Structures are given as C-alpha cells and as structure tokens.
C-alpha cells in the first residue's frame, strides 16, 4: 500500500520587508516568488535610493480611491500641500526647540521660533508655489541651526542636495541614506493604504516620480535628522562606520513604520471621505 506524501506547511518568514542593494547583489526568481506568496515587500535600492518595488501580478488597484485622489488633486491640492509643509516645519521647529531647552541656547530657540513662524504663514498661502517657497525659507533657517549642533570635526557645512557636486561629509551621507530608507517605508505604506503613489499634492506629479511618496516623506524627515544628530553628538564613530551607521538608520526607519502606515491610512480616509488631515508630530 503506497503511502501518501505528507503536505508540508511552510511557515511565513519572520520579515515583512527586503531591501536589495543592486551593486553585486543577486536574488533568485524562486525567492521573489516566495516573497510575493508571503506578502513581503521587496525594494530595489541602488545607493539606498529606492528604484523599484515588487508588485504582485494579482494586485488590483482600488480604482474608486484613485478617482477620488485625482479629484482631491483638482479641488484640494492646496489644502494637502499646506498640511505636508506644515508637518515638516513644525517637526523641524520641535527638534530645534528640544535642543534649545537642553542647552539653554537662545540662538536655537530663536531659530525654532522662526521656523514655526513659517509653518504658521503656510496657512495664508494661496498657491502651492507659495507653500513651497515658505517651506524652503524655513529649511534655510533650520539647517543653519542644525549645523550649530554638529561637531566641527565631522565637516558638516550645509545640507547638500543630491545633485550638488560637492563631496559628501558623513552627516550628509547619513541623511541621504536615512531619507532613502524613509522613502521606502512611505512607498510601502501608501501602497498598502490603496493610494496611487504618483499623484501628489505638495510635489507636482511627474513621469516616473512618486510625488505622493515625496509628500509623505516630508513629515518624517526630522525623525531621520534626529537620529543622525544623535549619532553625530553621542557616537561619531558609529556615524563614520558604514555598516554600523546603516544598522542604526535601518532601526530608525523600522521604528517609524507603524506611524508611517497610520499616516497613510489617515491620508486615504481624508481623500476618500473629504476629512481633515493632521500631520504627524515628532516625539
């Protein structure tokens, strides 16, 4: 009598996210298939800048929500743009205020007040361009104060844009890596919330640019700044060690995951049901 083969149940892996840094990395088709089977998010990140995500062929976009998202872009774009910019500015001010109290530094307190004034001014903006201008003005004050908190030996002189030709100091390098990991988390959260990542509000939709991902990232950038600042001030050796630095930044991104997902769901509800949207607050 022939014995029947026992069915082997494969337990889901203890991870819900995989990052593939493409330089020299390889992942088999079988592994990708298993990731889809278990609902694991796979992101391709060359240089820690998200390039692509694995989306199952069975994914059915919530078209009704996407239609409302387009409608919100037409009718409520300025509203949502203001909320994202305010969230970023208020969190930047909160970070500076924390250190001003810690060190009783009047310069940091004044900078925090200035950044907060730009956040309040955003309410009166009449165009998205004006919102972006106020956000940029607040950022200049913020980074000027942020520089005062960085030990001089780390060589941080200013926040460098990704297209800036100047060589990266350890602080700018860490910020870029942290923002890349944060972008991955926001992309994932918006996907799970059913939103189209390419229809943004503060950032203008462009071809192949996930504008809504960039929008959501803005609120959480100061959380990355806080982590990098802590490394720079308390553990500069960690900041200078690529492996340890990455480990700390991954911890920061993972710690933010639930909050990012909560914000994405809140944004989806605001778009779907015409509700108010409250930005995330730095803890």
mmCIF file of C-alpha atoms in Angstrom:
data_model
loop_
_atom_site.group_PDB
_atom_site.id
_atom_site.type_symbol
_atom_site.label_atom_id
_atom_site.label_comp_id
_atom_site.label_asym_id
_atom_site.label_seq_id
_atom_site.Cartn_x
_atom_site.Cartn_y
_atom_site.Cartn_z
ATOM 1 C CA UNK A 1 0.000 0.000 0.000
ATOM 2 C CA UNK A 2 1.504 3.253 -1.148
ATOM 3 C CA UNK A 3 1.873 5.942 1.451
ATOM 4 C CA UNK A 4 0.602 9.396 0.640
ATOM 5 C CA UNK A 5 3.118 12.167 0.821
ATOM 6 C CA UNK A 6 2.570 14.417 3.763
ATOM 7 C CA UNK A 7 1.760 18.009 2.929
ATOM 8 C CA UNK A 8 4.463 20.227 4.272
ATOM 9 C CA UNK A 9 3.320 23.623 5.510
ATOM 10 C CA UNK A 10 5.917 26.294 5.065
ATOM 11 C CA UNK A 11 5.787 28.918 7.779
ATOM 12 C CA UNK A 12 5.962 32.569 6.663
ATOM 13 C CA UNK A 13 9.361 34.155 7.180
ATOM 14 C CA UNK A 14 9.917 36.437 10.152
ATOM 15 C CA UNK A 15 10.381 39.513 7.952
ATOM 16 C CA UNK A 16 7.945 41.717 6.083
ATOM 17 C CA UNK A 17 10.422 43.706 4.048
ATOM 18 C CA UNK A 18 13.522 43.029 1.945
ATOM 19 C CA UNK A 19 15.923 45.641 0.598
ATOM 20 C CA UNK A 20 18.138 44.649 -2.315
ATOM 21 C CA UNK A 21 21.155 46.901 -2.885
ATOM 22 C CA UNK A 22 21.840 46.115 -6.538
ATOM 23 C CA UNK A 23 25.623 46.511 -6.554
ATOM 24 C CA UNK A 24 26.881 42.928 -6.610
ATOM 25 C CA UNK A 25 23.619 41.533 -5.190
ATOM 26 C CA UNK A 26 21.550 38.697 -6.606
ATOM 27 C CA UNK A 27 18.147 37.279 -5.699
ATOM 28 C CA UNK A 28 16.588 34.259 -7.361
ATOM 29 C CA UNK A 29 13.214 34.131 -9.077
ATOM 30 C CA UNK A 30 12.191 31.465 -6.562
ATOM 31 C CA UNK A 31 12.974 33.814 -3.682
ATOM 32 C CA UNK A 32 10.980 36.606 -5.329
ATOM 33 C CA UNK A 33 8.041 34.228 -5.829
ATOM 34 C CA UNK A 34 8.157 33.303 -2.138
ATOM 35 C CA UNK A 35 8.226 36.994 -1.218
ATOM 36 C CA UNK A 36 5.038 37.530 -3.228
ATOM 37 C CA UNK A 37 3.430 34.442 -1.663
ATOM 38 C CA UNK A 38 4.058 35.708 1.859
ATOM 39 C CA UNK A 39 3.305 39.357 1.141
ATOM 40 C CA UNK A 40 6.874 40.536 1.727
ATOM 41 C CA UNK A 41 7.695 43.975 0.376
ATOM 42 C CA UNK A 42 10.777 43.909 -1.891
ATOM 43 C CA UNK A 43 12.520 47.167 -2.768
ATOM 44 C CA UNK A 44 15.486 47.647 -5.113
ATOM 45 C CA UNK A 45 17.732 50.420 -3.793
ATOM 46 C CA UNK A 46 20.988 51.247 -5.612
ATOM 47 C CA UNK A 47 22.959 53.555 -3.351
ATOM 48 C CA UNK A 48 19.995 53.487 -0.921
ATOM 49 C CA UNK A 49 17.793 55.422 -3.296
ATOM 50 C CA UNK A 50 14.596 53.389 -3.942
ATOM 51 C CA UNK A 51 14.466 52.460 -7.613
ATOM 52 C CA UNK A 52 11.683 49.879 -7.821
ATOM 53 C CA UNK A 53 9.291 47.734 -5.807
ATOM 54 C CA UNK A 54 7.927 44.264 -6.476
ATOM 55 C CA UNK A 55 4.168 44.388 -7.063
ATOM 56 C CA UNK A 56 2.274 41.070 -7.393
ATOM 57 C CA UNK A 57 0.551 40.447 -10.733
ATOM 58 C CA UNK A 58 -2.659 39.839 -8.770
ATOM 59 C CA UNK A 59 -2.617 43.375 -7.347
ATOM 60 C CA UNK A 60 -5.957 45.052 -8.044
ATOM 61 C CA UNK A 61 -5.735 48.829 -7.565
ATOM 62 C CA UNK A 62 -8.679 50.426 -5.710
ATOM 63 C CA UNK A 63 -9.821 52.448 -8.706
ATOM 64 C CA UNK A 64 -12.570 54.231 -6.769
ATOM 65 C CA UNK A 65 -9.993 55.657 -4.337
ATOM 66 C CA UNK A 66 -7.660 56.611 -7.176
ATOM 67 C CA UNK A 67 -10.516 58.507 -8.851
ATOM 68 C CA UNK A 68 -11.138 60.402 -5.606
ATOM 69 C CA UNK A 69 -7.406 61.051 -5.315
ATOM 70 C CA UNK A 70 -7.440 62.707 -8.742
ATOM 71 C CA UNK A 71 -10.473 64.719 -7.644
ATOM 72 C CA UNK A 72 -8.643 65.786 -4.477
ATOM 73 C CA UNK A 73 -5.708 66.909 -6.610
ATOM 74 C CA UNK A 74 -8.053 69.136 -8.602
ATOM 75 C CA UNK A 75 -10.114 70.509 -5.711
ATOM 76 C CA UNK A 76 -7.995 70.183 -2.543
ATOM 77 C CA UNK A 77 -4.391 70.256 -3.705
ATOM 78 C CA UNK A 78 -3.522 73.468 -1.834
ATOM 79 C CA UNK A 79 -5.079 72.079 1.362
ATOM 80 C CA UNK A 80 -2.999 68.899 1.389
ATOM 81 C CA UNK A 81 0.148 70.725 0.248
ATOM 82 C CA UNK A 82 -0.199 73.016 3.274
ATOM 83 C CA UNK A 83 -0.597 70.087 5.656
ATOM 84 C CA UNK A 84 2.542 68.318 4.432
ATOM 85 C CA UNK A 85 4.646 71.502 4.553
ATOM 86 C CA UNK A 86 3.314 72.439 7.986
ATOM 87 C CA UNK A 87 4.061 68.979 9.339
ATOM 88 C CA UNK A 88 7.669 69.188 8.205
ATOM 89 C CA UNK A 89 8.212 72.730 9.506
ATOM 90 C CA UNK A 90 6.539 72.066 12.852
ATOM 91 C CA UNK A 91 8.659 68.959 13.383
ATOM 92 C CA UNK A 92 11.834 70.835 12.446
ATOM 93 C CA UNK A 93 10.910 73.535 14.972
ATOM 94 C CA UNK A 94 10.206 70.878 17.621
ATOM 95 C CA UNK A 95 13.655 69.343 17.127
ATOM 96 C CA UNK A 96 15.390 72.714 17.472
ATOM 97 C CA UNK A 97 13.250 73.607 20.482
ATOM 98 C CA UNK A 98 14.250 70.357 22.194
ATOM 99 C CA UNK A 99 17.948 71.174 21.878
ATOM 100 C CA UNK A 100 17.447 74.826 22.791
ATOM 101 C CA UNK A 101 15.934 73.735 26.121
ATOM 102 C CA UNK A 102 18.559 71.053 26.625
ATOM 103 C CA UNK A 103 21.437 73.500 26.182
ATOM 104 C CA UNK A 104 19.623 76.717 27.109
ATOM 105 C CA UNK A 105 20.737 78.147 23.789
ATOM 106 C CA UNK A 106 18.863 81.282 22.810
ATOM 107 C CA UNK A 107 20.063 81.034 19.192
ATOM 108 C CA UNK A 108 18.397 77.652 18.776
ATOM 109 C CA UNK A 109 15.242 78.939 20.449
ATOM 110 C CA UNK A 110 15.079 81.876 18.041
ATOM 111 C CA UNK A 111 15.648 79.583 15.070
ATOM 112 C CA UNK A 112 12.845 77.297 16.272
ATOM 113 C CA UNK A 113 10.513 80.280 16.584
ATOM 114 C CA UNK A 114 11.414 81.441 13.080
ATOM 115 C CA UNK A 115 10.794 78.016 11.563
ATOM 116 C CA UNK A 116 7.475 77.811 13.413
ATOM 117 C CA UNK A 117 6.504 81.241 12.049
ATOM 118 C CA UNK A 118 6.937 79.883 8.524
ATOM 119 C CA UNK A 119 4.731 76.925 9.441
ATOM 120 C CA UNK A 120 2.008 79.347 10.560
ATOM 121 C CA UNK A 121 2.461 81.511 7.463
ATOM 122 C CA UNK A 122 1.730 78.496 5.273
ATOM 123 C CA UNK A 123 -1.939 78.782 6.334
ATOM 124 C CA UNK A 124 -2.244 82.046 4.433
ATOM 125 C CA UNK A 125 -0.587 80.789 1.235
ATOM 126 C CA UNK A 126 -2.794 80.957 -1.849
ATOM 127 C CA UNK A 127 -0.756 78.741 -4.195
ATOM 128 C CA UNK A 128 1.318 75.591 -3.937
ATOM 129 C CA UNK A 129 4.301 77.561 -5.224
ATOM 130 C CA UNK A 130 3.941 79.916 -2.260
ATOM 131 C CA UNK A 131 3.721 76.953 0.133
ATOM 132 C CA UNK A 132 6.930 75.526 -1.299
ATOM 133 C CA UNK A 133 8.641 78.925 -1.031
ATOM 134 C CA UNK A 134 7.749 79.222 2.665
ATOM 135 C CA UNK A 135 8.888 75.636 3.294
ATOM 136 C CA UNK A 136 12.226 76.384 1.595
ATOM 137 C CA UNK A 137 12.696 79.554 3.667
ATOM 138 C CA UNK A 138 12.045 77.632 6.867
ATOM 139 C CA UNK A 139 14.501 74.950 5.750
ATOM 140 C CA UNK A 140 17.290 77.525 5.350
ATOM 141 C CA UNK A 141 16.824 78.656 8.940
ATOM 142 C CA UNK A 142 16.556 75.081 10.165
ATOM 143 C CA UNK A 143 19.747 73.842 8.534
ATOM 144 C CA UNK A 144 21.657 76.885 9.719
ATOM 145 C CA UNK A 145 20.705 75.991 13.298
ATOM 146 C CA UNK A 146 21.226 72.262 12.704
ATOM 147 C CA UNK A 147 24.830 72.999 11.729
ATOM 148 C CA UNK A 148 25.471 74.514 15.175
ATOM 149 C CA UNK A 149 24.643 71.146 16.772
ATOM 150 C CA UNK A 150 27.098 69.114 14.687
ATOM 151 C CA UNK A 151 30.669 68.615 15.999
ATOM 152 C CA UNK A 152 33.001 70.634 13.695
ATOM 153 C CA UNK A 153 35.304 67.664 13.056
ATOM 154 C CA UNK A 154 32.540 65.941 11.062
ATOM 155 C CA UNK A 155 32.790 68.610 8.389
ATOM 156 C CA UNK A 156 29.091 69.441 8.031
ATOM 157 C CA UNK A 157 28.842 72.916 6.470
ATOM 158 C CA UNK A 158 25.413 72.808 4.872
ATOM 159 C CA UNK A 159 22.731 70.433 3.691
ATOM 160 C CA UNK A 160 23.766 69.191 0.252
ATOM 161 C CA UNK A 161 21.192 68.388 -2.394
ATOM 162 C CA UNK A 162 21.535 65.106 -4.259
ATOM 163 C CA UNK A 163 22.666 66.961 -7.393
ATOM 164 C CA UNK A 164 25.253 69.077 -5.530
ATOM 165 C CA UNK A 165 28.757 68.271 -6.863
ATOM 166 C CA UNK A 166 30.487 68.795 -3.514
ATOM 167 C CA UNK A 167 31.854 65.685 -1.763
ATOM 168 C CA UNK A 168 29.585 64.276 0.937
ATOM 169 C CA UNK A 169 30.548 64.589 4.584
ATOM 170 C CA UNK A 170 29.451 61.787 6.973
ATOM 171 C CA UNK A 171 26.397 63.717 8.167
ATOM 172 C CA UNK A 172 25.048 64.397 4.672
ATOM 173 C CA UNK A 173 25.768 60.810 3.689
ATOM 174 C CA UNK A 174 23.815 59.521 6.697
ATOM 175 C CA UNK A 175 20.919 61.880 5.987
ATOM 176 C CA UNK A 176 20.704 60.686 2.384
ATOM 177 C CA UNK A 177 20.683 57.031 3.441
ATOM 178 C CA UNK A 178 18.079 57.696 6.125
ATOM 179 C CA UNK A 179 15.827 59.585 3.717
ATOM 180 C CA UNK A 180 16.146 56.756 1.190
ATOM 181 C CA UNK A 181 15.028 54.199 3.764
ATOM 182 C CA UNK A 182 12.214 56.523 4.813
ATOM 183 C CA UNK A 183 11.094 56.847 1.201
ATOM 184 C CA UNK A 184 10.884 53.064 1.005
ATOM 185 C CA UNK A 185 8.672 52.958 4.107
ATOM 186 C CA UNK A 186 6.356 55.692 2.797
ATOM 187 C CA UNK A 187 6.087 54.000 -0.599
ATOM 188 C CA UNK A 188 5.139 50.741 1.090
ATOM 189 C CA UNK A 189 2.613 52.404 3.408
ATOM 190 C CA UNK A 190 0.839 54.288 0.614
ATOM 191 C CA UNK A 191 0.622 51.107 -1.429
ATOM 192 C CA UNK A 192 -0.953 49.240 1.497
ATOM 193 C CA UNK A 193 -3.367 52.132 2.070
ATOM 194 C CA UNK A 194 -4.559 51.855 -1.534
ATOM 195 C CA UNK A 195 -3.294 55.247 -2.691
ATOM 196 C CA UNK A 196 -1.623 55.986 -6.012
ATOM 197 C CA UNK A 197 1.964 56.972 -5.117
ATOM 198 C CA UNK A 198 2.329 59.113 -8.250
ATOM 199 C CA UNK A 199 -0.498 61.589 -7.571
ATOM 200 C CA UNK A 200 0.966 64.061 -5.082
ATOM 201 C CA UNK A 201 -0.029 67.461 -3.761
ATOM 202 C CA UNK A 202 2.983 69.372 -2.461
ATOM 203 C CA UNK A 203 5.167 67.765 -5.138
ATOM 204 C CA UNK A 204 3.890 68.075 -8.677
ATOM 205 C CA UNK A 205 3.156 64.746 -10.383
ATOM 206 C CA UNK A 206 5.857 63.969 -12.929
ATOM 207 C CA UNK A 207 6.634 60.994 -15.091
ATOM 208 C CA UNK A 208 8.181 58.135 -13.104
ATOM 209 C CA UNK A 209 8.294 60.254 -9.924
ATOM 210 C CA UNK A 210 6.245 59.012 -6.916
ATOM 211 C CA UNK A 211 5.098 62.506 -5.898
ATOM 212 C CA UNK A 212 2.835 61.367 -3.050
ATOM 213 C CA UNK A 213 5.715 59.359 -1.577
ATOM 214 C CA UNK A 214 7.796 62.544 -1.513
ATOM 215 C CA UNK A 215 4.880 64.371 0.130
ATOM 216 C CA UNK A 216 4.579 61.878 2.982
ATOM 217 C CA UNK A 217 8.352 61.729 3.439
ATOM 218 C CA UNK A 218 8.403 65.457 4.277
ATOM 219 C CA UNK A 219 6.570 64.981 7.577
ATOM 220 C CA UNK A 220 9.032 62.335 8.760
ATOM 221 C CA UNK A 221 12.358 63.835 7.625
ATOM 222 C CA UNK A 222 13.009 65.455 11.044
ATOM 223 C CA UNK A 223 12.829 61.987 12.644
ATOM 224 C CA UNK A 224 15.789 60.945 10.475
ATOM 225 C CA UNK A 225 17.522 64.246 11.285
ATOM 226 C CA UNK A 226 17.057 63.484 14.980
ATOM 227 C CA UNK A 227 18.656 60.038 14.637
ATOM 228 C CA UNK A 228 21.613 61.371 12.629
ATOM 229 C CA UNK A 229 22.079 64.219 15.083
ATOM 230 C CA UNK A 230 22.150 61.760 17.983
ATOM 231 C CA UNK A 231 24.841 59.707 16.248
ATOM 232 C CA UNK A 232 26.898 62.792 15.430
ATOM 233 C CA UNK A 233 26.818 64.080 19.000
ATOM 234 C CA UNK A 234 26.965 60.860 21.012
ATOM 235 C CA UNK A 235 28.531 58.229 18.745
ATOM 236 C CA UNK A 236 30.577 59.835 15.952
ATOM 237 C CA UNK A 237 32.476 56.562 15.481
ATOM 238 C CA UNK A 238 29.203 54.861 14.567
ATOM 239 C CA UNK A 239 28.437 57.628 12.081
ATOM 240 C CA UNK A 240 31.826 57.063 10.429
ATOM 241 C CA UNK A 241 31.407 53.285 10.207
ATOM 242 C CA UNK A 242 29.280 52.436 7.104
ATOM 243 C CA UNK A 243 27.954 49.138 8.495
ATOM 244 C CA UNK A 244 27.081 50.442 11.965
ATOM 245 C CA UNK A 245 25.660 53.656 10.513
ATOM 246 C CA UNK A 246 23.385 51.683 8.217
ATOM 247 C CA UNK A 247 22.292 49.453 11.075
ATOM 248 C CA UNK A 248 21.226 52.461 13.149
ATOM 249 C CA UNK A 249 19.393 54.086 10.239
ATOM 250 C CA UNK A 250 17.527 50.866 9.435
ATOM 251 C CA UNK A 251 16.429 50.738 13.097
ATOM 252 C CA UNK A 252 15.132 54.300 12.779
ATOM 253 C CA UNK A 253 13.153 53.502 9.624
ATOM 254 C CA UNK A 254 11.662 50.342 11.118
ATOM 255 C CA UNK A 255 10.718 52.199 14.325
ATOM 256 C CA UNK A 256 8.776 54.703 12.207
ATOM 257 C CA UNK A 257 6.931 52.039 10.199
ATOM 258 C CA UNK A 258 3.714 51.922 12.241
ATOM 259 C CA UNK A 259 3.447 55.715 12.380
ATOM 260 C CA UNK A 260 4.058 55.987 8.634
ATOM 261 C CA UNK A 261 1.398 53.377 7.955
ATOM 262 C CA UNK A 262 -1.037 55.146 10.274
ATOM 263 C CA UNK A 263 -0.478 58.425 8.430
ATOM 264 C CA UNK A 264 -1.000 56.763 5.059
ATOM 265 C CA UNK A 265 -4.323 55.334 6.236
ATOM 266 C CA UNK A 266 -5.323 58.716 7.652
ATOM 267 C CA UNK A 267 -4.481 60.356 4.331
ATOM 268 C CA UNK A 268 -6.523 57.761 2.448
ATOM 269 C CA UNK A 269 -9.522 58.434 4.697
ATOM 270 C CA UNK A 270 -9.161 62.202 4.235
ATOM 271 C CA UNK A 271 -9.114 61.778 0.456
ATOM 272 C CA UNK A 272 -11.890 59.182 0.296
ATOM 273 C CA UNK A 273 -14.298 60.820 2.754
ATOM 274 C CA UNK A 274 -13.385 64.510 2.456
ATOM 275 C CA UNK A 275 -11.976 64.632 6.006
ATOM 276 C CA UNK A 276 -9.322 66.859 7.554
ATOM 277 C CA UNK A 277 -5.755 65.600 7.594
ATOM 278 C CA UNK A 278 -3.472 66.102 10.600
ATOM 279 C CA UNK A 279 0.304 65.855 10.033
ATOM 280 C CA UNK A 280 2.451 63.504 12.100
ATOM 281 C CA UNK A 281 4.168 65.058 15.117
ATOM 282 C CA UNK A 282 7.772 64.386 16.139
ATOM 283 C CA UNK A 283 8.001 62.692 19.514
#
